[in-house]
Amino acid sequence: MFFEGQRSGRLPPDQRVTWRSHSALQDGASAGVDLKGGYYDAGDNVKFGFPMAFTTTMLAWSVIDFGKLMGAELGNAIKAIKWGTDYLLKTTATDGVIYVQVGDPISDHNCWERPEDMDTLRTVYKIDRNHPGSEVAGETAAALAAASIVFRSRDPVYSRILLNRAVKVFQFADTYRGAYSDYLNSAVCPFYCDNNGYEDELLWAAAWLRKASGKRQYREYIIRNEFILKAGETFYEFGWDNKHAGINVLLSKEVLMEKSPNLKTFQTNADAFICSLLPGTANPQVEYSPGGLLFKAGGSNMQHVTSLSFLLLAYSNYLSHSNRVVSCGDKTASPALLKSLAKRQVI
């Protein structure tokens, strides 16, 4: 929330910022909680918990799978994750309650101003046992669990705090099932309305808890709920609202490494997802621009490009380590091909 120089008092007077009383430095005060920190959404001054938690999960997955390739930027990536998890720990500090949003989206969207000048409403929104939100709670649990892996060797105490909180938040999400947009509709829709249902976030959270804790109970949960929670539906999508492709890719690693053959369905789904991205296949789920950019129908195409490219790279690594390829009819998707396809999205 502050510039580094401002905290230390090194900025000259003409560069110092005067913060208004309604700024984010007071976030949560109206509800008697500390909700400072976290990330704003896009160019807005609203903290939407659902996409913020997804962002934190993906940052953690990036470090888990690709941290060794980040060089000098690894430290910055870890700091970015902790900035997110520190905030998520604040939002989940009270049992049975999760603070899922700070800021009124209507007044905020109608007033473009920098955070230092913020004078729009800093309304606090929450979910609880009587007003559940399994998708935002599930994604929060996933973020905390994934981040616990990042900090396991770097800060074991903090890692345990994250994992223990993830377990509690997942139990809350699973026990009190429901969509947060049913209760908070006017506050979260149409911005981050739950269009895809909360079932995928429960599986997503369980998958990350399985990876973070190594406990069999989460694998059994996934197997037991595979069809109940619609694991095989819409698995061509991946983003803040739909985690199906990510679930399948994440769980496929265990299958490819021959650690969990009873999760084979998820690897089959992941293979089908990969084939759906290849140009010239029988069942394509994307189009390509003349320059080779992935295109999916709907708004904000770059969110599809970045998330799908990440899954291409992750699956490429999993296939490479297991010496496998994906058969797509008369085409073969090798690890090198998937990596090349993802690379084209950046160039």
XYZ file of C-alpha atoms in Angstrom:
347
model
C 0.000 0.000 0.000
C 3.007 2.322 0.441
C 6.008 3.028 -1.680
C 9.164 1.642 -0.094
C 10.704 5.079 0.069
C 7.602 6.520 1.687
C 7.741 3.973 4.511
C 11.320 4.948 5.283
C 10.658 8.675 4.867
C 13.202 9.037 2.065
C 10.878 10.582 -0.532
C 11.171 14.338 -0.930
C 8.082 16.300 0.201
C 6.772 16.875 -3.313
C 6.533 13.108 -3.900
C 4.843 12.130 -0.657
C 1.229 11.091 -0.755
C -1.551 12.240 1.532
C -4.050 9.414 2.001
C -7.709 10.187 2.435
C -9.544 8.783 5.430
C -11.696 6.539 3.230
C -8.683 4.939 1.592
C -7.793 1.254 1.796
C -5.723 1.969 4.917
C -9.062 1.727 6.738
C -10.290 -1.418 4.985
C -12.327 -3.616 7.274
C -12.638 -1.009 10.040
C -16.398 -0.699 9.518
C -16.737 -4.422 10.241
C -14.253 -4.421 13.098
C -11.596 -6.378 11.194
C -8.259 -5.604 9.575
C -8.531 -6.080 5.815
C -5.594 -3.969 4.720
C -3.416 -5.469 2.012
C -4.336 -7.762 -0.820
C -4.771 -6.801 -4.452
C -7.136 -4.491 -6.267
C -8.943 -5.780 -9.308
C -7.649 -4.568 -12.688
C -7.801 -0.759 -12.712
C -10.382 -0.641 -9.953
C -10.058 -0.111 -6.212
C -12.256 -3.089 -5.277
C -10.795 -6.190 -3.651
C -12.705 -9.122 -5.144
C -11.746 -12.193 -3.117
C -12.680 -14.794 -5.728
C -10.305 -13.770 -8.544
C -7.678 -12.604 -6.027
C -7.518 -16.083 -4.508
C -7.271 -17.643 -7.983
C -4.409 -15.297 -8.833
C -2.620 -16.356 -5.657
C -3.138 -20.033 -6.480
C -1.681 -19.559 -9.936
C 1.291 -17.586 -8.649
C 2.010 -20.435 -6.240
C 1.645 -23.087 -8.954
C 4.042 -21.074 -11.112
C 6.710 -21.133 -8.412
C 6.115 -24.810 -7.613
C 6.567 -25.908 -11.233
C 8.809 -23.206 -12.688
C 10.513 -21.479 -9.771
C 13.914 -22.854 -10.704
C 13.661 -21.035 -14.031
C 12.737 -17.644 -12.578
C 16.247 -16.581 -11.687
C 16.403 -13.246 -9.893
C 12.626 -12.819 -10.190
C 11.910 -15.803 -7.921
C 12.176 -13.617 -4.828
C 9.674 -11.157 -6.259
C 7.275 -13.973 -7.119
C 7.442 -15.291 -3.555
C 6.819 -11.814 -2.149
C 3.801 -11.451 -4.452
C 2.388 -14.743 -3.182
C 2.877 -13.769 0.454
C 1.194 -10.414 -0.116
C -1.833 -12.385 -1.283
C -1.765 -15.060 1.424
C -1.226 -12.555 4.234
C -4.475 -10.935 3.142
C -6.309 -14.250 2.741
C -5.286 -15.218 6.258
C -6.928 -12.008 7.474
C -10.132 -12.729 5.563
C -10.415 -16.212 7.086
C -9.329 -15.448 10.662
C -12.844 -15.932 12.092
C -14.245 -19.474 12.066
C -17.328 -19.788 9.894
C -16.827 -16.410 8.233
C -14.872 -15.337 5.153
C -14.621 -11.728 4.069
C -14.868 -11.938 0.297
C -14.916 -8.345 -0.929
C -14.004 -4.816 0.057
C -15.428 -1.892 -1.891
C -18.694 -1.128 -3.617
C -18.228 -2.043 -7.301
C -20.880 0.309 -8.671
C -19.604 3.479 -7.030
C -16.016 2.419 -7.719
C -16.610 1.759 -11.418
C -18.325 5.121 -11.721
C -15.348 6.976 -10.267
C -11.893 6.573 -11.796
C -9.293 7.681 -9.286
C -6.015 6.516 -7.840
C -6.097 4.610 -4.527
C -4.446 7.509 -2.696
C -7.466 9.674 -3.501
C -10.063 6.988 -2.881
C -13.315 8.343 -1.481
C -15.761 5.706 -2.692
C -17.480 3.272 -0.351
C -15.275 0.606 1.283
C -18.188 -1.695 2.064
C -17.189 -5.087 3.465
C -18.933 -8.223 2.221
C -18.740 -11.668 3.792
C -20.053 -15.209 3.588
C -20.945 -17.395 6.558
C -22.747 -20.606 7.496
C -26.153 -19.122 6.670
C -24.943 -17.432 3.494
C -22.406 -19.837 1.960
C -19.989 -19.294 -0.872
C -18.304 -22.569 -1.716
C -16.590 -21.258 -4.836
C -14.782 -18.371 -3.165
C -14.100 -20.441 -0.031
C -12.847 -23.353 -2.126
C -10.557 -21.120 -4.163
C -9.250 -19.505 -0.988
C -8.464 -22.948 0.427
C -6.697 -23.862 -2.815
C -4.592 -20.678 -2.675
C -3.562 -21.266 0.930
C -2.730 -24.933 0.281
C -0.730 -24.211 -2.878
C 1.184 -21.416 -1.158
C 1.996 -23.711 1.770
C 4.047 -25.803 -0.677
C 5.971 -22.715 -1.796
C 6.903 -21.849 1.792
C 7.439 -25.411 3.027
C 11.229 -25.188 2.980
C 11.514 -21.388 2.974
C 9.405 -20.689 6.070
C 8.103 -23.931 7.669
C 6.134 -22.130 10.390
C 4.300 -19.929 7.899
C 3.746 -22.950 5.652
C 2.015 -24.844 8.465
C -0.171 -21.842 9.228
C -1.266 -21.706 5.586
C -1.979 -25.435 5.362
C -3.885 -25.574 8.642
C -6.024 -22.637 7.563
C -6.593 -24.224 4.147
C -7.948 -27.361 5.842
C -10.419 -25.302 7.912
C -11.548 -23.181 4.989
C -12.098 -26.251 2.814
C -14.191 -27.897 5.528
C -16.305 -24.748 5.663
C -16.669 -24.646 1.863
C -17.682 -28.301 1.676
C -19.970 -28.372 4.712
C -21.928 -25.240 3.862
C -22.432 -25.543 0.144
C -23.793 -22.772 -1.997
C -22.884 -20.024 -4.465
C -21.856 -16.660 -3.068
C -23.513 -14.819 -5.917
C -26.908 -16.126 -4.763
C -26.493 -14.073 -1.586
C -24.244 -11.229 -2.738
C -25.660 -10.910 -6.240
C -25.777 -7.136 -6.519
C -22.253 -6.802 -5.134
C -20.447 -9.459 -7.186
C -22.520 -9.673 -10.379
C -21.909 -9.089 -13.200
C -18.262 -8.590 -12.236
C -17.307 -11.940 -10.674
C -20.597 -13.757 -10.577
C -20.404 -17.530 -10.148
C -21.494 -18.611 -13.628
C -20.000 -22.083 -13.575
C -21.112 -23.381 -10.186
C -19.101 -24.053 -7.044
C -18.487 -27.776 -7.609
C -15.223 -27.340 -9.484
C -13.727 -25.209 -6.712
C -14.382 -27.990 -4.189
C -12.473 -30.481 -6.353
C -9.769 -27.886 -7.065
C -9.276 -27.233 -3.352
C -9.207 -30.951 -2.582
C -6.594 -31.471 -5.309
C -4.328 -28.811 -3.822
C -4.844 -30.105 -0.300
C -3.927 -33.560 -1.555
C -0.738 -32.154 -3.072
C 0.108 -30.004 -0.058
C -0.678 -32.487 2.709
C -0.159 -35.845 0.996
C -3.173 -37.161 2.905
C -5.190 -39.963 1.393
C -8.475 -38.461 2.566
C -8.342 -35.801 -0.141
C -7.660 -38.307 -2.898
C -10.605 -40.342 -1.609
C -12.727 -37.198 -1.567
C -11.855 -36.531 -5.202
C -12.620 -40.088 -6.273
C -15.861 -40.200 -4.278
C -17.057 -36.858 -5.642
C -15.697 -37.079 -9.186
C -19.139 -37.434 -10.765
C -21.174 -35.739 -8.043
C -19.110 -32.586 -8.510
C -19.149 -32.878 -12.316
C -15.426 -33.378 -12.886
C -15.993 -34.408 -16.482
C -18.023 -31.364 -17.462
C -16.704 -28.314 -19.325
C -13.118 -29.494 -18.941
C -12.020 -27.343 -21.878
C -12.140 -24.216 -19.715
C -9.751 -22.731 -17.182
C -9.897 -19.403 -15.399
C -11.144 -17.686 -12.272
C -14.644 -19.167 -12.677
C -13.957 -22.600 -14.168
C -11.177 -24.795 -12.796
C -11.931 -28.060 -14.612
C -9.001 -28.102 -17.041
C -6.655 -27.095 -14.229
C -7.973 -29.873 -11.980
C -7.400 -32.457 -14.688
C -3.880 -31.274 -15.488
C -2.898 -31.008 -11.826
C -4.163 -34.486 -10.924
C -2.738 -36.014 -14.102
C 0.765 -35.602 -12.757
C 0.096 -38.298 -10.166
C -1.241 -40.621 -12.859
C 1.636 -39.992 -15.254
C 4.119 -40.635 -12.468
C 2.209 -43.863 -11.719
C 1.370 -42.796 -8.174
C -2.446 -42.753 -8.414
C -3.830 -44.962 -11.197
C -7.338 -44.556 -9.746
C -7.287 -40.955 -10.958
C -6.945 -42.103 -14.568
C -10.160 -40.356 -15.625
C -8.555 -37.006 -14.919
C -5.613 -37.816 -17.161
C -8.017 -38.872 -19.916
C -9.782 -35.538 -19.536
C -6.467 -33.679 -19.569
C -5.454 -35.426 -22.799
C -8.778 -34.430 -24.389
C -8.248 -30.857 -23.219
C -4.782 -30.758 -24.786
C -6.102 -32.151 -28.071
C -8.825 -29.489 -28.116
C -6.124 -26.784 -28.268
C -4.200 -28.208 -31.214
C -4.779 -26.622 -34.617
C -6.340 -28.998 -37.111
C -7.830 -31.475 -34.637
C -11.326 -32.904 -34.988
C -12.782 -31.203 -31.899
C -11.104 -27.810 -31.489
C -12.297 -25.599 -28.635
C -10.264 -22.572 -29.666
C -9.514 -20.558 -32.770
C -6.233 -18.930 -33.723
C -5.625 -15.447 -35.049
C -3.624 -15.092 -38.295
C -0.584 -14.457 -36.089
C -1.158 -17.601 -34.039
C -2.816 -16.189 -30.903
C -5.293 -18.406 -29.068
C -8.843 -17.094 -29.216
C -11.873 -18.164 -27.208
C -15.303 -16.571 -27.321
C -16.142 -14.243 -24.448
C -14.593 -11.188 -22.887
C -10.976 -10.552 -21.929
C -9.328 -12.997 -24.303
C -5.879 -12.604 -22.754
C -7.072 -14.330 -19.594
C -7.696 -17.415 -21.752
C -4.329 -17.064 -23.459
C -2.360 -16.859 -20.234
C -4.193 -19.579 -18.308
C -4.316 -22.058 -21.195
C -0.661 -21.409 -22.060
C 0.281 -22.146 -18.463
C -1.510 -25.495 -18.614
C 0.229 -26.325 -21.901
C 3.613 -25.746 -20.280
C 2.724 -27.631 -17.104
C 1.415 -30.640 -19.020
C 4.418 -30.534 -21.320
C 6.643 -30.963 -18.272
C 4.555 -33.782 -16.825
C 4.603 -35.646 -20.139
C 8.334 -35.111 -20.538
C 9.141 -36.438 -17.060
C 7.036 -39.549 -17.683
C 8.260 -40.015 -21.272
C 4.719 -39.788 -22.672
C 2.903 -38.098 -25.552
C -0.782 -37.384 -26.169
C -2.534 -39.080 -29.079
C -5.033 -36.800 -30.825
C -6.435 -38.940 -33.617
C -3.969 -38.743 -36.476
C -1.892 -36.148 -34.608
C 0.550 -36.582 -31.756
C 1.049 -33.943 -29.108
C 4.602 -34.253 -27.836
C 5.997 -32.240 -24.915
C 8.011 -30.200 -27.400
C 4.905 -29.392 -29.448
C 2.981 -28.194 -26.376
C 5.904 -26.035 -25.308
C 6.197 -24.571 -28.794
C 2.482 -23.791 -28.895
C 2.664 -22.001 -25.551
C 5.760 -20.104 -26.652
C 3.940 -18.772 -29.695
C 1.483 -17.028 -27.384
C 4.268 -14.921 -25.899
C 6.270 -14.051 -28.986
